[in-house]
GROMACS .gro file of C-alpha atoms in nm:
model
  469
    1MET     CA    1  -2.005   1.791  -3.423
    2SER     CA    2  -1.825   1.818  -3.087
    3LEU     CA    3  -1.731   2.147  -2.921
    4LEU     CA    4  -1.359   2.072  -2.963
    5LYS     CA    5  -1.394   1.996  -3.340
    6ARG     CA    6  -1.583   2.319  -3.390
    7LEU     CA    7  -1.331   2.515  -3.195
    8GLN     CA    8  -1.052   2.363  -3.393
    9GLN     CA    9  -1.210   2.450  -3.717
   10GLY     CA   10  -1.277   2.799  -3.607
   11GLU     CA   11  -0.918   2.838  -3.517
   12GLY     CA   12  -0.724   2.679  -3.790
   13GLY     CA   13  -0.958   2.506  -4.035
   14SER     CA   14  -0.779   2.171  -4.035
   15THR     CA   15  -0.830   1.913  -3.759
   16SER     CA   16  -0.513   1.720  -3.824
   17LEU     CA   17  -0.229   1.973  -3.843
   18PRO     CA   18   0.082   1.806  -3.702
   19ALA     CA   19   0.303   1.972  -3.437
   20GLU     CA   20   0.665   2.058  -3.556
   21GLY     CA   21   0.607   1.883  -3.891
   22ALA     CA   22   0.572   1.523  -3.735
   23PRO     CA   23   0.308   1.285  -3.875
   24ALA     CA   24  -0.028   1.254  -3.721
   25ALA     CA   25  -0.090   0.967  -3.480
   26PRO     CA   26  -0.300   0.676  -3.616
   27LYS     CA   27  -0.644   0.614  -3.459
   28ASN     CA   28  -0.680   0.389  -3.157
   29GLU     CA   29  -0.314   0.434  -3.059
   30SER     CA   30  -0.217   0.440  -2.685
   31VAL     CA   31  -0.010   0.754  -2.587
   32ALA     CA   32   0.290   0.532  -2.485
   33SER     CA   33   0.297   0.336  -2.798
   34VAL     CA   34   0.246   0.654  -3.012
   35GLY     CA   35   0.535   0.812  -2.823
   36SER     CA   36   0.778   0.528  -2.899
   37ARG     CA   37   0.745   0.594  -3.281
   38GLY     CA   38   0.761   0.987  -3.247
   39TYR     CA   39   0.391   1.070  -3.333
   40VAL     CA   40   0.221   1.374  -3.190
   41PRO     CA   41  -0.094   1.417  -2.965
   42PRO     CA   42  -0.425   1.349  -3.127
   43PHE     CA   43  -0.509   1.737  -3.075
   44PRO     CA   44  -0.325   1.973  -3.306
   45THR     CA   45  -0.113   2.257  -3.167
   46THR     CA   46  -0.361   2.511  -3.270
   47SER     CA   47  -0.623   2.378  -3.020
   48GLN     CA   48  -0.390   2.311  -2.732
   49ASN     CA   49  -0.471   2.627  -2.544
   50THR     CA   50  -0.850   2.591  -2.592
   51TYR     CA   51  -0.840   2.225  -2.469
   52LEU     CA   52  -0.615   2.316  -2.180
   53ASP     CA   53  -0.854   2.598  -2.083
   54LEU     CA   54  -1.139   2.362  -2.106
   55LYS     CA   55  -0.971   2.103  -1.882
   56ILE     CA   56  -0.857   2.360  -1.626
   57ARG     CA   57  -1.215   2.517  -1.595
   58VAL     CA   58  -1.387   2.182  -1.556
   59GLN     CA   59  -1.118   2.061  -1.311
   60ASN     CA   60  -1.144   2.359  -1.094
   61LYS     CA   61  -1.528   2.345  -1.079
   62LEU     CA   62  -1.502   1.973  -0.987
   63LEU     CA   63  -1.256   2.044  -0.704
   64ALA     CA   64  -1.475   2.325  -0.579
   65ASN     CA   65  -1.762   2.079  -0.545
   66LEU     CA   66  -1.571   1.767  -0.438
   67ASP     CA   67  -1.619   1.670  -0.071
   68PRO     CA   68  -1.273   1.751   0.089
   69THR     CA   69  -1.346   1.474   0.358
   70LEU     CA   70  -1.334   1.196   0.100
   71ASP     CA   71  -1.083   0.923   0.157
   72VAL     CA   72  -0.860   0.922  -0.136
   73THR     CA   73  -0.722   0.575  -0.050
   74LYS     CA   74  -1.064   0.436  -0.169
   75THR     CA   75  -0.978   0.496  -0.520
   76ASP     CA   76  -1.267   0.319  -0.671
   77GLU     CA   77  -1.526   0.507  -0.461
   78VAL     CA   78  -1.369   0.845  -0.521
   79ARG     CA   79  -1.328   0.790  -0.890
   80LYS     CA   80  -1.714   0.712  -0.906
   81LYS     CA   81  -1.789   1.046  -0.718
   82ILE     CA   82  -1.557   1.233  -0.950
   83LEU     CA   83  -1.728   1.073  -1.269
   84ASP     CA   84  -2.074   1.178  -1.139
   85LEU     CA   85  -1.955   1.536  -1.072
   86PHE     CA   86  -1.777   1.528  -1.397
   87ASN     CA   87  -2.097   1.443  -1.592
   88GLN     CA   88  -2.297   1.691  -1.402
   89ILE     CA   89  -2.053   1.980  -1.473
   90LEU     CA   90  -2.041   1.903  -1.848
   91GLU     CA   91  -2.433   1.909  -1.847
   92GLU     CA   92  -2.443   2.232  -1.647
   93GLU     CA   93  -2.194   2.406  -1.874
   94ARG     CA   94  -2.357   2.264  -2.188
   95ILE     CA   95  -2.020   2.119  -2.304
   96ILE     CA   96  -2.073   1.882  -2.591
   97LEU     CA   97  -1.803   1.627  -2.621
   98SER     CA   98  -1.768   1.309  -2.823
   99LYS     CA   99  -1.739   0.984  -2.623
  100PRO     CA  100  -1.349   0.959  -2.676
  101GLU     CA  101  -1.299   1.321  -2.598
  102ARG     CA  102  -1.528   1.298  -2.290
  103MET     CA  103  -1.317   0.982  -2.163
  104ARG     CA  104  -0.982   1.154  -2.231
  105LEU     CA  105  -1.082   1.462  -2.047
  106PHE     CA  106  -1.207   1.255  -1.753
  107ASP     CA  107  -0.900   1.033  -1.739
  108GLN     CA  108  -0.672   1.343  -1.735
  109ILE     CA  109  -0.873   1.528  -1.463
  110SER     CA  110  -0.900   1.202  -1.243
  111ALA     CA  111  -0.524   1.148  -1.286
  112GLU     CA  112  -0.466   1.501  -1.163
  113ILE     CA  113  -0.674   1.431  -0.868
  114LEU     CA  114  -0.603   1.072  -0.781
  115GLY     CA  115  -0.276   0.995  -0.968
  116TYR     CA  116   0.035   1.173  -1.111
  117GLY     CA  117  -0.106   1.378  -1.377
  118PRO     CA  118   0.009   1.341  -1.741
  119MET     CA  119   0.250   1.072  -1.625
  120GLN     CA  120  -0.031   0.842  -1.528
  121PRO     CA  121  -0.071   0.656  -1.858
  122LEU     CA  122   0.315   0.601  -1.866
  123LEU     CA  123   0.305   0.450  -1.513
  124GLU     CA  124   0.037   0.223  -1.612
  125ASP     CA  125   0.210   0.097  -1.921
  126ASP     CA  126   0.396  -0.213  -1.836
  127THR     CA  127   0.635  -0.208  -2.125
  128ILE     CA  128   0.796   0.116  -1.988
  129THR     CA  129   1.087   0.075  -1.741
  130GLU     CA  130   1.187   0.438  -1.683
  131ILE     CA  131   1.028   0.780  -1.712
  132MET     CA  132   1.234   1.094  -1.743
  133VAL     CA  133   1.081   1.430  -1.715
  134ASN     CA  134   1.325   1.715  -1.811
  135GLY     CA  135   1.133   2.040  -1.728
  136PHE     CA  136   0.754   2.051  -1.808
  137LYS     CA  137   0.801   2.021  -2.184
  138ASN     CA  138   1.023   1.725  -2.227
  139ILE     CA  139   0.924   1.373  -2.123
  140TYR     CA  140   1.120   1.062  -2.220
  141ILE     CA  141   1.061   0.691  -2.151
  142GLU     CA  142   1.282   0.390  -2.169
  143ARG     CA  143   1.136   0.086  -2.354
  144ALA     CA  144   1.334  -0.234  -2.408
  145GLY     CA  145   1.643  -0.070  -2.314
  146LYS     CA  146   1.605   0.215  -2.557
  147ILE     CA  147   1.509   0.571  -2.489
  148PHE     CA  148   1.220   0.756  -2.667
  149ARG     CA  149   1.047   1.096  -2.634
  150VAL     CA  150   0.680   1.101  -2.587
  151PRO     CA  151   0.419   1.360  -2.690
  152ILE     CA  152   0.315   1.462  -2.336
  153THR     CA  153   0.377   1.772  -2.153
  154PHE     CA  154   0.284   1.920  -1.813
  155GLU     CA  155   0.119   2.273  -1.795
  156ASP     CA  156   0.425   2.450  -1.650
  157ASP     CA  157   0.696   2.397  -1.405
  158GLU     CA  158   0.451   2.459  -1.108
  159HIS     CA  159   0.249   2.157  -1.246
  160VAL     CA  160   0.558   1.928  -1.217
  161MET     CA  161   0.635   2.062  -0.862
  162ARG     CA  162   0.284   1.963  -0.743
  163ILE     CA  163   0.337   1.615  -0.880
  164ILE     CA  164   0.687   1.586  -0.706
  165GLU     CA  165   0.513   1.717  -0.371
  166ARG     CA  166   0.248   1.459  -0.418
  167ILE     CA  167   0.516   1.184  -0.425
  168VAL     CA  168   0.744   1.290  -0.148
  169ALA     CA  169   0.495   1.427   0.114
  170PRO     CA  170   0.359   1.083   0.213
  171LEU     CA  171   0.718   0.967   0.293
  172GLY     CA  172   0.777   1.261   0.510
  173ARG     CA  173   1.030   1.403   0.276
  174ARG     CA  174   1.078   1.750   0.141
  175VAL     CA  175   1.220   1.912  -0.153
  176ASP     CA  176   1.270   2.295  -0.190
  177GLU     CA  177   1.557   2.552  -0.259
  178SER     CA  178   1.737   2.458   0.066
  179SER     CA  179   1.717   2.076  -0.024
  180PRO     CA  180   1.683   2.080  -0.389
  181TYR     CA  181   1.704   1.706  -0.468
  182VAL     CA  182   1.537   1.405  -0.300
  183ASP     CA  183   1.515   1.024  -0.342
  184ALA     CA  184   1.171   0.874  -0.283
  185ARG     CA  185   0.958   0.586  -0.386
  186LEU     CA  186   0.596   0.527  -0.525
  187PRO     CA  187   0.347   0.316  -0.339
  188ASP     CA  188   0.441   0.030  -0.566
  189GLY     CA  189   0.808   0.041  -0.494
  190SER     CA  190   0.914   0.233  -0.808
  191ARG     CA  191   1.234   0.438  -0.734
  192VAL     CA  192   1.203   0.810  -0.761
  193ASN     CA  193   1.459   1.093  -0.789
  194ALA     CA  194   1.368   1.459  -0.815
  195VAL     CA  195   1.581   1.758  -0.867
  196ILE     CA  196   1.467   2.112  -0.883
  197PRO     CA  197   1.589   2.464  -0.943
  198PRO     CA  198   1.826   2.630  -0.849
  199ILE     CA  199   2.065   2.331  -0.921
  200SER     CA  200   1.857   2.223  -1.217
  201LEU     CA  201   1.867   2.483  -1.500
  202VAL     CA  202   1.587   2.311  -1.718
  203GLY     CA  203   1.310   2.320  -1.440
  204PRO     CA  204   1.203   2.039  -1.218
  205VAL     CA  205   1.376   1.704  -1.324
  206LEU     CA  206   1.196   1.378  -1.240
  207THR     CA  207   1.333   1.036  -1.287
  208ILE     CA  208   1.125   0.726  -1.211
  209ARG     CA  209   1.265   0.365  -1.227
  210LYS     CA  210   0.944   0.178  -1.252
  211PHE     CA  211   0.893  -0.140  -1.030
  212SER     CA  212   0.750  -0.437  -1.218
  213LYS     CA  213   0.394  -0.513  -1.131
  214ASN     CA  214   0.468  -0.882  -1.182
  215PRO     CA  215   0.776  -0.937  -0.990
  216ILE     CA  216   1.064  -1.067  -1.224
  217MET     CA  217   1.172  -1.400  -1.133
  218MET     CA  218   1.492  -1.589  -1.209
  219ASP     CA  219   1.330  -1.801  -1.493
  220LYS     CA  220   1.250  -1.474  -1.667
  221LEU     CA  221   1.609  -1.361  -1.643
  222VAL     CA  222   1.715  -1.680  -1.805
  223GLU     CA  223   1.441  -1.639  -2.082
  224PHE     CA  224   1.573  -1.282  -2.135
  225GLY     CA  225   1.930  -1.427  -2.176
  226THR     CA  226   2.063  -1.225  -1.873
  227ILE     CA  227   2.196  -1.527  -1.714
  228THR     CA  228   2.213  -1.913  -1.779
  229PRO     CA  229   2.045  -2.194  -1.581
  230GLU     CA  230   2.401  -2.317  -1.476
  231ALA     CA  231   2.499  -1.972  -1.329
  232VAL     CA  232   2.166  -1.973  -1.157
  233THR     CA  233   2.221  -2.310  -0.989
  234PHE     CA  234   2.563  -2.190  -0.871
  235LEU     CA  235   2.420  -1.859  -0.740
  236LYS     CA  236   2.121  -2.033  -0.557
  237ALA     CA  237   2.384  -2.266  -0.394
  238CYS     CA  238   2.608  -1.954  -0.279
  239VAL     CA  239   2.297  -1.786  -0.116
  240GLU     CA  240   2.187  -2.102   0.061
  241GLY     CA  241   2.547  -2.159   0.165
  242LYS     CA  242   2.583  -1.822   0.312
  243VAL     CA  243   2.840  -1.685   0.071
  244ASN     CA  244   2.896  -1.305   0.102
  245ILE     CA  245   2.806  -1.147  -0.231
  246VAL     CA  246   2.835  -0.802  -0.390
  247ILE     CA  247   2.634  -0.733  -0.715
  248SER     CA  248   2.813  -0.464  -0.920
  249GLY     CA  249   2.743  -0.286  -1.237
  250GLY     CA  250   2.663   0.066  -1.387
  251THR     CA  251   2.341   0.250  -1.343
  252GLY     CA  252   2.033   0.076  -1.478
  253THR     CA  253   2.211  -0.263  -1.528
  254GLY     CA  254   1.962  -0.463  -1.308
  255LYS     CA  255   2.158  -0.481  -0.987
  256THR     CA  256   1.863  -0.437  -0.746
  257THR     CA  257   1.643  -0.664  -0.958
  258LEU     CA  258   1.903  -0.934  -0.930
  259LEU     CA  259   1.958  -0.865  -0.563
  260ASN     CA  260   1.581  -0.909  -0.508
  261ILE     CA  261   1.575  -1.226  -0.684
  262LEU     CA  262   1.879  -1.378  -0.510
  263SER     CA  263   1.735  -1.285  -0.179
  264ALA     CA  264   1.448  -1.519  -0.240
  265TYR     CA  265   1.678  -1.799  -0.204
  266ILE     CA  266   1.751  -1.712   0.168
  267PRO     CA  267   1.592  -1.981   0.384
  268ALA     CA  268   1.264  -1.878   0.546
  269ASP     CA  269   1.398  -1.970   0.906
  270GLU     CA  270   1.650  -1.690   0.912
  271ARG     CA  271   1.620  -1.326   1.030
  272ILE     CA  272   1.684  -1.085   0.759
  273ILE     CA  273   1.746  -0.695   0.798
  274THR     CA  274   1.731  -0.493   0.484
  275ILE     CA  275   1.867  -0.151   0.467
  276GLU     CA  276   1.799   0.095   0.179
  277ASN     CA  277   1.787   0.474   0.078
  278ALA     CA  278   1.441   0.419  -0.060
  279ALA     CA  279   1.274   0.076   0.026
  280GLU     CA  280   1.266  -0.126  -0.310
  281LEU     CA  281   1.337  -0.478  -0.206
  282GLN     CA  282   1.034  -0.707  -0.189
  283LEU     CA  283   1.147  -1.007   0.010
  284ARG     CA  284   0.894  -1.286   0.022
  285GLN     CA  285   1.011  -1.439   0.353
  286GLU     CA  286   0.812  -1.386   0.672
  287HIS     CA  287   1.100  -1.283   0.904
  288VAL     CA  288   1.213  -0.965   0.742
  289VAL     CA  289   1.277  -0.619   0.905
  290THR     CA  290   1.295  -0.339   0.656
  291LEU     CA  291   1.508  -0.019   0.741
  292GLU     CA  292   1.507   0.299   0.549
  293SER     CA  293   1.747   0.588   0.576
  294ARG     CA  294   1.634   0.942   0.640
  295PRO     CA  295   1.765   1.279   0.504
  296PRO     CA  296   1.805   1.578   0.732
  297ASN     CA  297   1.509   1.797   0.827
  298ILE     CA  298   1.485   2.163   0.741
  299GLU     CA  299   1.709   2.255   1.021
  300GLY     CA  300   1.976   2.013   0.893
  301LYS     CA  301   1.909   1.764   1.177
  302GLY     CA  302   1.767   1.405   1.214
  303GLU     CA  303   1.952   1.265   0.937
  304ILE     CA  304   1.978   0.867   0.954
  305SER     CA  305   2.246   0.734   0.727
  306ILE     CA  306   2.300   0.381   0.574
  307ARG     CA  307   2.598   0.364   0.785
  308SER     CA  308   2.425   0.428   1.116
  309LEU     CA  309   2.144   0.169   1.014
  310VAL     CA  310   2.418  -0.093   0.940
  311VAL     CA  311   2.575  -0.038   1.286
  312ASN     CA  312   2.224  -0.057   1.438
  313ALA     CA  313   2.131  -0.374   1.254
  314LEU     CA  314   2.426  -0.545   1.421
  315ARG     CA  315   2.223  -0.504   1.757
  316MET     CA  316   1.921  -0.647   1.604
  317ARG     CA  317   2.030  -1.024   1.587
  318PRO     CA  318   2.035  -1.050   1.211
  319ASP     CA  319   2.129  -1.377   1.032
  320ARG     CA  320   2.164  -1.182   0.709
  321ILE     CA  321   2.206  -0.822   0.629
  322VAL     CA  322   2.105  -0.708   0.286
  323VAL     CA  323   2.193  -0.341   0.197
  324GLY     CA  324   2.037  -0.198  -0.116
  325GLU     CA  325   2.342  -0.021  -0.214
  326ILE     CA  326   2.680   0.067  -0.065
  327ARG     CA  327   2.803   0.427  -0.188
  328ASP     CA  328   2.995   0.571   0.107
  329GLU     CA  329   3.172   0.504   0.419
  330ALA     CA  330   2.900   0.239   0.508
  331ALA     CA  331   3.120   0.005   0.320
  332LEU     CA  332   3.341  -0.023   0.628
  333ASP     CA  333   3.055  -0.139   0.847
  334MET     CA  334   2.923  -0.358   0.584
  335LEU     CA  335   3.266  -0.547   0.565
  336GLN     CA  336   3.275  -0.569   0.942
  337ALA     CA  337   2.933  -0.726   0.950
  338MET     CA  338   3.045  -0.977   0.696
  339ASN     CA  339   3.351  -1.040   0.908
  340THR     CA  340   3.168  -1.078   1.242
  341GLY     CA  341   2.934  -1.378   1.183
  342HIS     CA  342   2.676  -1.242   0.940
  343ASP     CA  343   2.773  -1.473   0.654
  344GLY     CA  344   2.545  -1.469   0.353
  345SER     CA  345   2.512  -1.085   0.359
  346MET     CA  346   2.451  -0.910   0.024
  347THR     CA  347   2.482  -0.569  -0.118
  348THR     CA  348   2.510  -0.386  -0.465
  349ALA     CA  349   2.787  -0.134  -0.575
  350HIS     CA  350   2.830   0.085  -0.883
  351SER     CA  351   3.152  -0.027  -1.078
  352ASN     CA  352   3.284  -0.103  -1.421
  353SER     CA  353   3.419  -0.436  -1.350
  354PRO     CA  354   3.491  -0.702  -1.079
  355ARG     CA  355   3.834  -0.564  -1.012
  356ASP     CA  356   3.698  -0.210  -1.003
  357THR     CA  357   3.448  -0.318  -0.753
  358ILE     CA  358   3.732  -0.403  -0.505
  359SER     CA  359   3.894  -0.068  -0.587
  360ARG     CA  360   3.567   0.123  -0.525
  361LEU     CA  361   3.535  -0.056  -0.190
  362GLU     CA  362   3.877   0.049  -0.088
  363THR     CA  363   3.794   0.404  -0.178
  364MET     CA  364   3.461   0.403   0.028
  365VAL     CA  365   3.625   0.251   0.318
  366LEU     CA  366   3.873   0.533   0.319
  367MET     CA  367   3.580   0.789   0.317
  368ALA     CA  368   3.530   0.671   0.676
  369GLY     CA  369   3.816   0.857   0.784
  370MET     CA  370   3.970   0.584   0.994
  371GLU     CA  371   4.319   0.637   0.828
  372LEU     CA  372   4.368   0.249   0.786
  373PRO     CA  373   4.661   0.134   0.599
  374MET     CA  374   4.568   0.005   0.244
  375LYS     CA  375   4.690  -0.354   0.304
  376ALA     CA  376   4.465  -0.367   0.615
  377ILE     CA  377   4.168  -0.251   0.405
  378ARG     CA  378   4.243  -0.508   0.132
  379GLU     CA  379   4.276  -0.794   0.403
  380GLN     CA  380   3.931  -0.683   0.524
  381ILE     CA  381   3.787  -0.690   0.182
  382SER     CA  382   3.937  -1.026   0.097
  383SER     CA  383   3.851  -1.183   0.417
  384ALA     CA  384   3.469  -1.059   0.407
  385LEU     CA  385   3.379  -1.055   0.051
  386GLU     CA  386   3.366  -1.399  -0.136
  387LEU     CA  387   3.175  -1.340  -0.469
  388VAL     CA  388   3.139  -1.039  -0.712
  389VAL     CA  389   2.852  -1.079  -0.961
  390HIS     CA  390   2.896  -0.812  -1.234
  391GLN     CA  391   2.618  -0.692  -1.464
  392GLU     CA  392   2.639  -0.470  -1.772
  393ARG     CA  393   2.383  -0.302  -2.013
  394MET     CA  394   2.488  -0.412  -2.365
  395ARG     CA  395   2.481  -0.179  -2.670
  396ASP     CA  396   2.140  -0.327  -2.789
  397GLY     CA  397   1.973  -0.229  -2.456
  398SER     CA  398   1.981  -0.598  -2.313
  399ARG     CA  399   2.113  -0.648  -1.953
  400LYS     CA  400   2.352  -0.937  -1.894
  401VAL     CA  401   2.552  -1.090  -1.618
  402VAL     CA  402   2.903  -1.081  -1.768
  403ASN     CA  403   3.110  -1.197  -1.470
  404ILE     CA  404   3.074  -1.411  -1.171
  405THR     CA  405   3.408  -1.378  -0.990
  406GLU     CA  406   3.550  -1.527  -0.672
  407VAL     CA  407   3.757  -1.303  -0.429
  408ALA     CA  408   4.013  -1.576  -0.360
  409GLY     CA  409   4.235  -1.398  -0.103
  410MET     CA  410   4.542  -1.197  -0.086
  411GLU     CA  411   4.888  -1.229  -0.264
  412GLY     CA  412   5.119  -0.985  -0.121
  413ASP     CA  413   4.952  -0.665  -0.120
  414VAL     CA  414   4.709  -0.754  -0.400
  415VAL     CA  415   4.348  -0.904  -0.379
  416THR     CA  416   4.324  -1.203  -0.586
  417MET     CA  417   4.025  -1.272  -0.798
  418THR     CA  418   3.917  -1.581  -1.014
  419ASP     CA  419   3.645  -1.573  -1.283
  420ILE     CA  420   3.407  -1.860  -1.227
  421PHE     CA  421   3.171  -1.748  -1.522
  422THR     CA  422   3.249  -1.497  -1.803
  423PHE     CA  423   3.031  -1.379  -2.077
  424GLU     CA  424   3.147  -1.488  -2.425
  425GLN     CA  425   3.002  -1.283  -2.706
  426THR     CA  426   2.985  -1.465  -3.025
  427GLY     CA  427   2.850  -1.194  -3.265
  428ILE     CA  428   2.578  -0.963  -3.347
  429GLU     CA  429   2.253  -1.051  -3.531
  430ASN     CA  430   1.999  -0.781  -3.650
  431GLY     CA  431   2.148  -0.541  -3.398
  432LYS     CA  432   2.118  -0.788  -3.107
  433ILE     CA  433   2.421  -0.909  -2.914
  434MET     CA  434   2.457  -1.277  -2.911
  435GLY     CA  435   2.655  -1.465  -2.663
  436ARG     CA  436   2.634  -1.681  -2.349
  437LEU     CA  437   2.776  -1.670  -1.987
  438ARG     CA  438   3.011  -1.966  -1.975
  439PRO     CA  439   3.197  -2.137  -1.695
  440THR     CA  440   3.581  -2.110  -1.704
  441GLY     CA  441   3.627  -2.462  -1.570
  442LEU     CA  442   3.751  -2.339  -1.231
  443ARG     CA  443   3.604  -2.432  -0.905
  444PRO     CA  444   3.574  -2.160  -0.631
  445HIS     CA  445   3.785  -2.209  -0.307
  446PHE     CA  446   3.465  -2.177  -0.097
  447MET     CA  447   3.324  -2.511  -0.239
  448ASP     CA  448   3.436  -2.673   0.091
  449LYS     CA  449   3.204  -2.420   0.276
  450LEU     CA  450   2.905  -2.527   0.050
  451GLU     CA  451   2.971  -2.891   0.079
  452GLY     CA  452   2.989  -2.835   0.441
  453ALA     CA  453   2.636  -2.698   0.443
  454GLY     CA  454   2.525  -2.998   0.256
  455ILE     CA  455   2.514  -2.840  -0.080
  456TYR     CA  456   2.683  -3.020  -0.369
  457LEU     CA  457   2.708  -2.901  -0.726
  458PRO     CA  458   2.793  -3.130  -1.013
  459PRO     CA  459   3.115  -3.081  -1.215
  460SER     CA  460   2.904  -2.991  -1.527
  461ILE     CA  461   2.812  -2.662  -1.351
  462PHE     CA  462   3.181  -2.543  -1.378
  463GLY     CA  463   3.212  -2.661  -1.741
  464VAL     CA  464   3.394  -2.983  -1.676
  465GLY     CA  465   3.319  -3.220  -1.946
  466GLU     CA  466   3.128  -2.939  -2.140
  467LYS     CA  467   3.169  -2.933  -2.528
  468ARG     CA  468   3.204  -2.588  -2.661
  469ARG     CA  469   2.946  -2.479  -2.923
   0.00000   0.00000   0.00000
């Protein structure tokens, strides 16, 4: 009988007492899949302190014996050394563990040294799209558009802070009481936001939007029902034909994913400048310059804003400027770039509808403090912007493109817009929203621009001659 089982029996008699009345987890179940159904960890509550003490004791002894000059970037080599030391310590301490317990303990300790602690298995699970840590006790995940709580905890708030520091330190960023929130990214491109006390009242809060290990391509979006082949053909023509595009939608609707996919259609012979708060875009062209904003240092100096990067990008001879997200006065400079020969530029913005996207752009331009008349701002928007692609997260958790709308121009003081594609919901089956993105039968005014670039689209793309099903 292993040490842990003996300790468990000595403390409570039963080895399968569930925590908080929840059912015990079945055997051979991964942490992530167990969490999605509400099961509890494999070790009962009565043995948690004993297991934690054992883990900390072995971990501290291992760290004391580990060569501090080891290159942690050579993961396989360091992991092998950790395993050798781990086995040696267990023998010296005469700690008897079963094989599953031994592997579980080693995985957790190596994750503390080389990875991101208790979150490591969640980061390695490709079915999880988002990880939310609300203090050290409460961890949630998003899978298939739905949120679940998982039976994983950190040791304490200090443990969460150590992981946050491990994420932000390599990027030259900081998070402390004077700067209690930060945007960062993991080495694989996953987006990270951290908020700590005093502005968080539940302890350190960490939100990770995972970056897919296998980049999502347009055919996957079609397979998921996010967009239709006809709309894909149209958007591909728009990117190749240098149409200025804003991708809009709420949080987590897939704006950055779609921007990443659409940017792949930019011809390889063009110079592309990308500008982001935390670099997420993964463009596959060779001639790409990636710029990233920078927060102020501890003295409040050295901040590099998105707006200043957009202004600087104009001096770098770009063919296209791709901004990860417009959220402030940088909107004015982005519109100026679109109006000064940088056709085909793209960005994303938070909004509730294509019309609301125009209103938000107006508001963000006003944030620049230039005191421009509203009509002048709207003329800039209608002249610079040509297409709004709007996405939504539906009630069933699916993400769909619901509008592809042309910015047609001005009528009086109003920016006119024309829907080219709209999502038509046909019903709900087994809780899943059914419907299709359908063409409205209208051709955009910029078709002459596309045809001037040698791009011709068949009338069927716009629903001409289509029979409604």
